[in-house]
């Protein structure tokens, strides 16, 4: 057996590419809907819509510019520093990568599992992974740190109420995030989801934090503008699709 045949017969390959190359219109739709990468795209579009001279790629360029605009707003608000240890950068990179993979999978998981099951799996992993890292650090006498091998400390007094509140709001937040990713494209939900940063800033100001400076306010405006632009762009695309179907 050649290397190519071994890869095509592996479970990983079959989990991504469930069907061979399409031969007719019906199989083309099946291939699009069951492919882990292609299911985010429409299974059938107008032939003239893929002509480069028809759109000049402005739809995709506009969407990615919205993402850049949102990320720029986040940078203006937080203004991260590079003077930290490599552990901080590694944790941030892994968090972004693994979170993106997890949220991208919600759209497919929603076809086979109930939302409550998906939420339970997210919350269970968030509980079991830190516990396993704590046990690993304790059993193998690994020096504790703030990320991979934290030290367990039993809550005291009113800290139990804070723990219960964190768990309750995390449950509600994860449930609504899962519903959002189940009903729309991950890129749109993620971009609009950055609006929680301005809300968090305003709540912090109400609790006594310093008011954002000019750059922070500019970042808030960029995030809000990006969310509004994506919503308007989505409505325009839906109207164009309905008009195309009517034709």
Short mmCIF file of C-alpha atoms in Angstrom, two decimals:
data_model
loop_
_atom_site.label_atom_id
_atom_site.label_comp_id
_atom_site.label_asym_id
_atom_site.label_seq_id
_atom_site.Cartn_x
_atom_site.Cartn_y
_atom_site.Cartn_z
CA UNK A 1 0.00 0.00 0.00
CA UNK A 2 1.37 3.41 -0.99
CA UNK A 3 1.60 6.37 1.34
CA UNK A 4 -1.24 8.11 -0.52
CA UNK A 5 -3.55 5.10 -0.15
CA UNK A 6 -2.65 4.80 3.53
CA UNK A 7 -3.55 8.46 4.12
CA UNK A 8 -6.82 8.25 2.15
CA UNK A 9 -7.87 5.12 4.04
CA UNK A 10 -7.05 6.56 7.46
CA UNK A 11 -9.78 7.52 9.90
CA UNK A 12 -8.61 11.14 10.01
CA UNK A 13 -8.89 11.53 6.21
CA UNK A 14 -12.33 9.89 6.12
CA UNK A 15 -13.56 12.11 8.97
CA UNK A 16 -12.74 15.18 6.86
CA UNK A 17 -13.47 13.93 3.33
CA UNK A 18 -16.46 11.62 3.74
CA UNK A 19 -17.30 11.30 0.04
CA UNK A 20 -15.27 11.07 -3.17
CA UNK A 21 -15.22 13.71 -5.89
CA UNK A 22 -18.78 14.62 -6.94
CA UNK A 23 -20.14 13.41 -10.28
CA UNK A 24 -23.50 15.12 -10.34
CA UNK A 25 -25.36 17.99 -8.68
CA UNK A 26 -26.78 15.89 -5.84
CA UNK A 27 -23.41 14.43 -4.85
CA UNK A 28 -21.88 17.89 -5.05
CA UNK A 29 -24.29 19.13 -2.40
CA UNK A 30 -23.55 16.09 -0.20
CA UNK A 31 -19.80 16.65 -0.50
CA UNK A 32 -20.13 20.32 0.45
CA UNK A 33 -22.35 19.70 3.47
CA UNK A 34 -20.32 16.83 4.93
CA UNK A 35 -16.83 18.28 4.45
CA UNK A 36 -15.29 19.80 7.57
CA UNK A 37 -13.86 22.74 5.60
CA UNK A 38 -16.43 23.26 2.84
CA UNK A 39 -19.64 23.09 4.88
CA UNK A 40 -19.29 26.78 5.77
CA UNK A 41 -19.75 27.74 2.11
CA UNK A 42 -22.92 27.55 -0.01
CA UNK A 43 -23.43 24.27 -1.83
CA UNK A 44 -24.70 25.95 -4.98
CA UNK A 45 -24.30 29.48 -6.36
CA UNK A 46 -24.96 31.33 -9.57
CA UNK A 47 -22.32 30.73 -12.26
CA UNK A 48 -21.77 34.44 -12.84
CA UNK A 49 -21.18 35.02 -9.12
CA UNK A 50 -17.73 33.35 -9.24
CA UNK A 51 -16.47 35.57 -12.06
CA UNK A 52 -13.71 37.76 -10.66
CA UNK A 53 -14.81 40.70 -12.79
CA UNK A 54 -18.29 40.41 -11.25
CA UNK A 55 -17.27 41.22 -7.67
CA UNK A 56 -13.47 41.79 -7.83
CA UNK A 57 -13.30 39.76 -4.63
CA UNK A 58 -14.75 42.63 -2.66
CA UNK A 59 -16.98 40.43 -0.50
CA UNK A 60 -14.11 38.42 0.99
CA UNK A 61 -11.83 41.45 1.20
CA UNK A 62 -14.50 43.43 3.04
CA UNK A 63 -15.10 40.64 5.54
CA UNK A 64 -11.40 40.29 6.37
CA UNK A 65 -11.07 44.06 6.66
CA UNK A 66 -13.86 43.96 9.25
CA UNK A 67 -11.86 41.38 11.21
CA UNK A 68 -8.71 43.53 10.99
CA UNK A 69 -10.74 46.55 12.10
CA UNK A 70 -12.08 44.67 15.12
CA UNK A 71 -8.67 43.31 16.08
CA UNK A 72 -7.20 46.80 15.79
CA UNK A 73 -9.84 48.04 18.21
CA UNK A 74 -8.91 45.27 20.67
CA UNK A 75 -5.22 46.23 20.43
CA UNK A 76 -6.02 49.90 21.05
CA UNK A 77 -7.99 48.98 24.17
CA UNK A 78 -5.56 46.47 25.72
CA UNK A 79 -2.26 47.67 24.18
CA UNK A 80 -0.42 44.41 24.98
CA UNK A 81 3.23 44.48 25.94
CA UNK A 82 5.92 42.15 24.57
CA UNK A 83 8.06 42.42 27.69
CA UNK A 84 6.59 39.27 29.22
CA UNK A 85 8.01 35.78 29.50
CA UNK A 86 7.52 33.32 26.62
CA UNK A 87 5.00 31.44 28.80
CA UNK A 88 2.51 34.28 28.46
CA UNK A 89 2.84 34.40 24.68
CA UNK A 90 2.64 30.61 24.35
CA UNK A 91 -0.51 30.40 26.48
CA UNK A 92 -2.13 33.22 24.50
CA UNK A 93 -1.29 31.58 21.18
CA UNK A 94 -2.55 28.16 22.29
CA UNK A 95 -5.72 29.70 23.71
CA UNK A 96 -6.53 31.48 20.46
CA UNK A 97 -5.75 28.45 18.29
CA UNK A 98 -7.60 25.86 20.36
CA UNK A 99 -10.57 28.16 20.97
CA UNK A 100 -10.90 28.78 17.23
CA UNK A 101 -10.83 25.04 16.52
CA UNK A 102 -13.40 24.36 19.24
CA UNK A 103 -15.84 27.06 18.13
CA UNK A 104 -15.47 26.11 14.46
CA UNK A 105 -16.55 22.57 15.34
CA UNK A 106 -19.77 23.73 17.03
CA UNK A 107 -21.51 24.25 13.68
CA UNK A 108 -21.03 20.58 12.80
CA UNK A 109 -21.62 19.20 16.28
CA UNK A 110 -24.98 20.98 16.42
CA UNK A 111 -26.24 18.70 13.64
CA UNK A 112 -25.74 15.59 15.77
CA UNK A 113 -25.88 16.72 19.40
CA UNK A 114 -28.17 18.86 21.50
CA UNK A 115 -26.88 22.26 22.62
CA UNK A 116 -26.87 21.12 26.24
CA UNK A 117 -24.55 18.23 25.41
CA UNK A 118 -22.09 20.56 23.66
CA UNK A 119 -22.16 22.99 26.60
CA UNK A 120 -21.57 20.10 29.02
CA UNK A 121 -18.55 18.94 27.03
CA UNK A 122 -17.04 22.44 27.05
CA UNK A 123 -17.57 22.92 30.78
CA UNK A 124 -16.34 19.40 31.57
CA UNK A 125 -13.13 19.95 29.65
CA UNK A 126 -12.66 23.29 31.42
CA UNK A 127 -12.91 21.46 34.73
CA UNK A 128 -11.00 18.25 34.01
CA UNK A 129 -8.00 19.78 32.24
CA UNK A 130 -7.00 22.12 35.12
CA UNK A 131 -7.53 19.31 37.62
CA UNK A 132 -5.32 16.97 35.62
CA UNK A 133 -2.57 19.61 35.40
CA UNK A 134 -2.78 20.19 39.17
CA UNK A 135 -2.50 16.46 39.86
CA UNK A 136 0.39 16.12 37.41
CA UNK A 137 2.31 18.92 39.11
CA UNK A 138 1.64 17.43 42.56
CA UNK A 139 2.52 13.82 41.70
CA UNK A 140 5.70 14.61 39.75
CA UNK A 141 6.81 17.51 41.98
CA UNK A 142 6.84 20.04 39.15
CA UNK A 143 7.45 23.64 40.28
CA UNK A 144 4.09 25.48 40.23
CA UNK A 145 3.39 28.41 37.95
CA UNK A 146 0.39 30.56 36.99
CA UNK A 147 -0.55 28.67 33.83
CA UNK A 148 0.23 24.99 33.34
CA UNK A 149 0.72 23.73 36.91
CA UNK A 150 -1.20 25.95 39.34
CA UNK A 151 -1.48 25.25 43.04
CA UNK A 152 -4.91 24.25 44.35
CA UNK A 153 -6.25 26.31 47.24
CA UNK A 154 -9.57 25.58 48.89
CA UNK A 155 -11.88 28.63 48.84
CA UNK A 156 -12.59 30.27 52.17
CA UNK A 157 -15.75 31.97 53.46
CA UNK A 158 -17.47 34.23 50.95
CA UNK A 159 -15.16 33.01 48.19
CA UNK A 160 -17.57 30.09 47.77
CA UNK A 161 -20.29 32.51 46.65
CA UNK A 162 -17.90 34.02 44.11
CA UNK A 163 -17.08 30.54 42.80
CA UNK A 164 -20.78 29.69 42.45
CA UNK A 165 -21.42 33.00 40.67
CA UNK A 166 -18.54 32.43 38.26
CA UNK A 167 -19.81 28.94 37.48
CA UNK A 168 -23.38 30.14 36.92
CA UNK A 169 -22.43 32.99 34.60
CA UNK A 170 -19.93 30.75 32.77
CA UNK A 171 -22.74 28.25 32.17
CA UNK A 172 -25.08 30.92 30.80
CA UNK A 173 -22.34 32.50 28.70
CA UNK A 174 -21.25 29.18 27.20
CA UNK A 175 -24.86 28.25 26.41
CA UNK A 176 -25.55 31.45 24.47
CA UNK A 177 -22.16 31.35 22.74
CA UNK A 178 -22.89 27.79 21.61
CA UNK A 179 -26.31 28.83 20.31
CA UNK A 180 -24.74 31.71 18.40
CA UNK A 181 -22.07 29.56 16.74
CA UNK A 182 -24.71 26.95 15.92
CA UNK A 183 -26.88 29.42 14.03
CA UNK A 184 -24.36 31.50 12.08
CA UNK A 185 -20.85 31.46 10.64
CA UNK A 186 -18.02 31.40 13.13
CA UNK A 187 -16.26 34.44 11.63
CA UNK A 188 -19.32 36.65 11.98
CA UNK A 189 -20.09 35.51 15.54
CA UNK A 190 -16.47 35.90 16.65
CA UNK A 191 -16.17 39.40 15.24
CA UNK A 192 -19.40 40.59 16.83
CA UNK A 193 -18.41 38.77 20.03
CA UNK A 194 -15.58 41.24 20.54
CA UNK A 195 -18.27 43.72 21.59
CA UNK A 196 -18.05 42.17 25.07
CA UNK A 197 -14.80 44.11 25.55
CA UNK A 198 -16.45 47.58 25.50
CA UNK A 199 -19.18 46.28 27.81
CA UNK A 200 -16.55 44.90 30.19
CA UNK A 201 -14.78 48.27 30.18
CA UNK A 202 -17.99 50.12 30.98
CA UNK A 203 -18.79 47.71 33.83
CA UNK A 204 -15.25 48.20 35.12
CA UNK A 205 -15.70 51.98 35.06
CA UNK A 206 -18.93 51.58 37.01
CA UNK A 207 -17.05 49.51 39.62
CA UNK A 208 -14.30 52.08 40.04
CA UNK A 209 -11.77 51.47 37.24
CA UNK A 210 -10.17 54.37 35.40
CA UNK A 211 -12.06 55.79 32.44
CA UNK A 212 -10.54 54.75 29.06
CA UNK A 213 -8.23 57.25 27.42
CA UNK A 214 -8.49 58.51 23.85
CA UNK A 215 -6.95 55.39 22.29
CA UNK A 216 -9.23 53.16 24.35
CA UNK A 217 -12.30 55.09 23.21
CA UNK A 218 -11.10 54.86 19.61
CA UNK A 219 -10.76 51.08 20.00
CA UNK A 220 -14.32 50.86 21.35
CA UNK A 221 -15.62 52.83 18.37
CA UNK A 222 -13.75 50.56 15.92
CA UNK A 223 -15.23 47.42 17.49
CA UNK A 224 -18.76 48.85 17.43
CA UNK A 225 -18.33 50.07 13.84
CA UNK A 226 -17.05 46.67 12.72
CA UNK A 227 -20.01 44.85 14.31
CA UNK A 228 -22.50 47.22 12.68
CA UNK A 229 -20.76 46.89 9.30
CA UNK A 230 -20.81 43.09 9.41
CA UNK A 231 -24.51 43.09 10.32
CA UNK A 232 -25.30 45.43 7.41
CA UNK A 233 -23.13 43.37 5.05
CA UNK A 234 -24.97 40.20 6.05
CA UNK A 235 -28.37 41.81 5.42
CA UNK A 236 -27.22 43.02 1.98
CA UNK A 237 -25.97 39.54 1.06
CA UNK A 238 -29.26 37.97 2.17
CA UNK A 239 -31.20 40.44 0.03
CA UNK A 240 -28.98 39.70 -2.98
CA UNK A 241 -29.45 35.97 -2.47
CA UNK A 242 -33.23 36.33 -2.31
CA UNK A 243 -33.25 38.45 -5.45
CA UNK A 244 -31.05 35.89 -7.25
CA UNK A 245 -33.37 33.07 -6.25
CA UNK A 246 -36.37 35.02 -7.52
CA UNK A 247 -34.67 35.41 -10.87
#
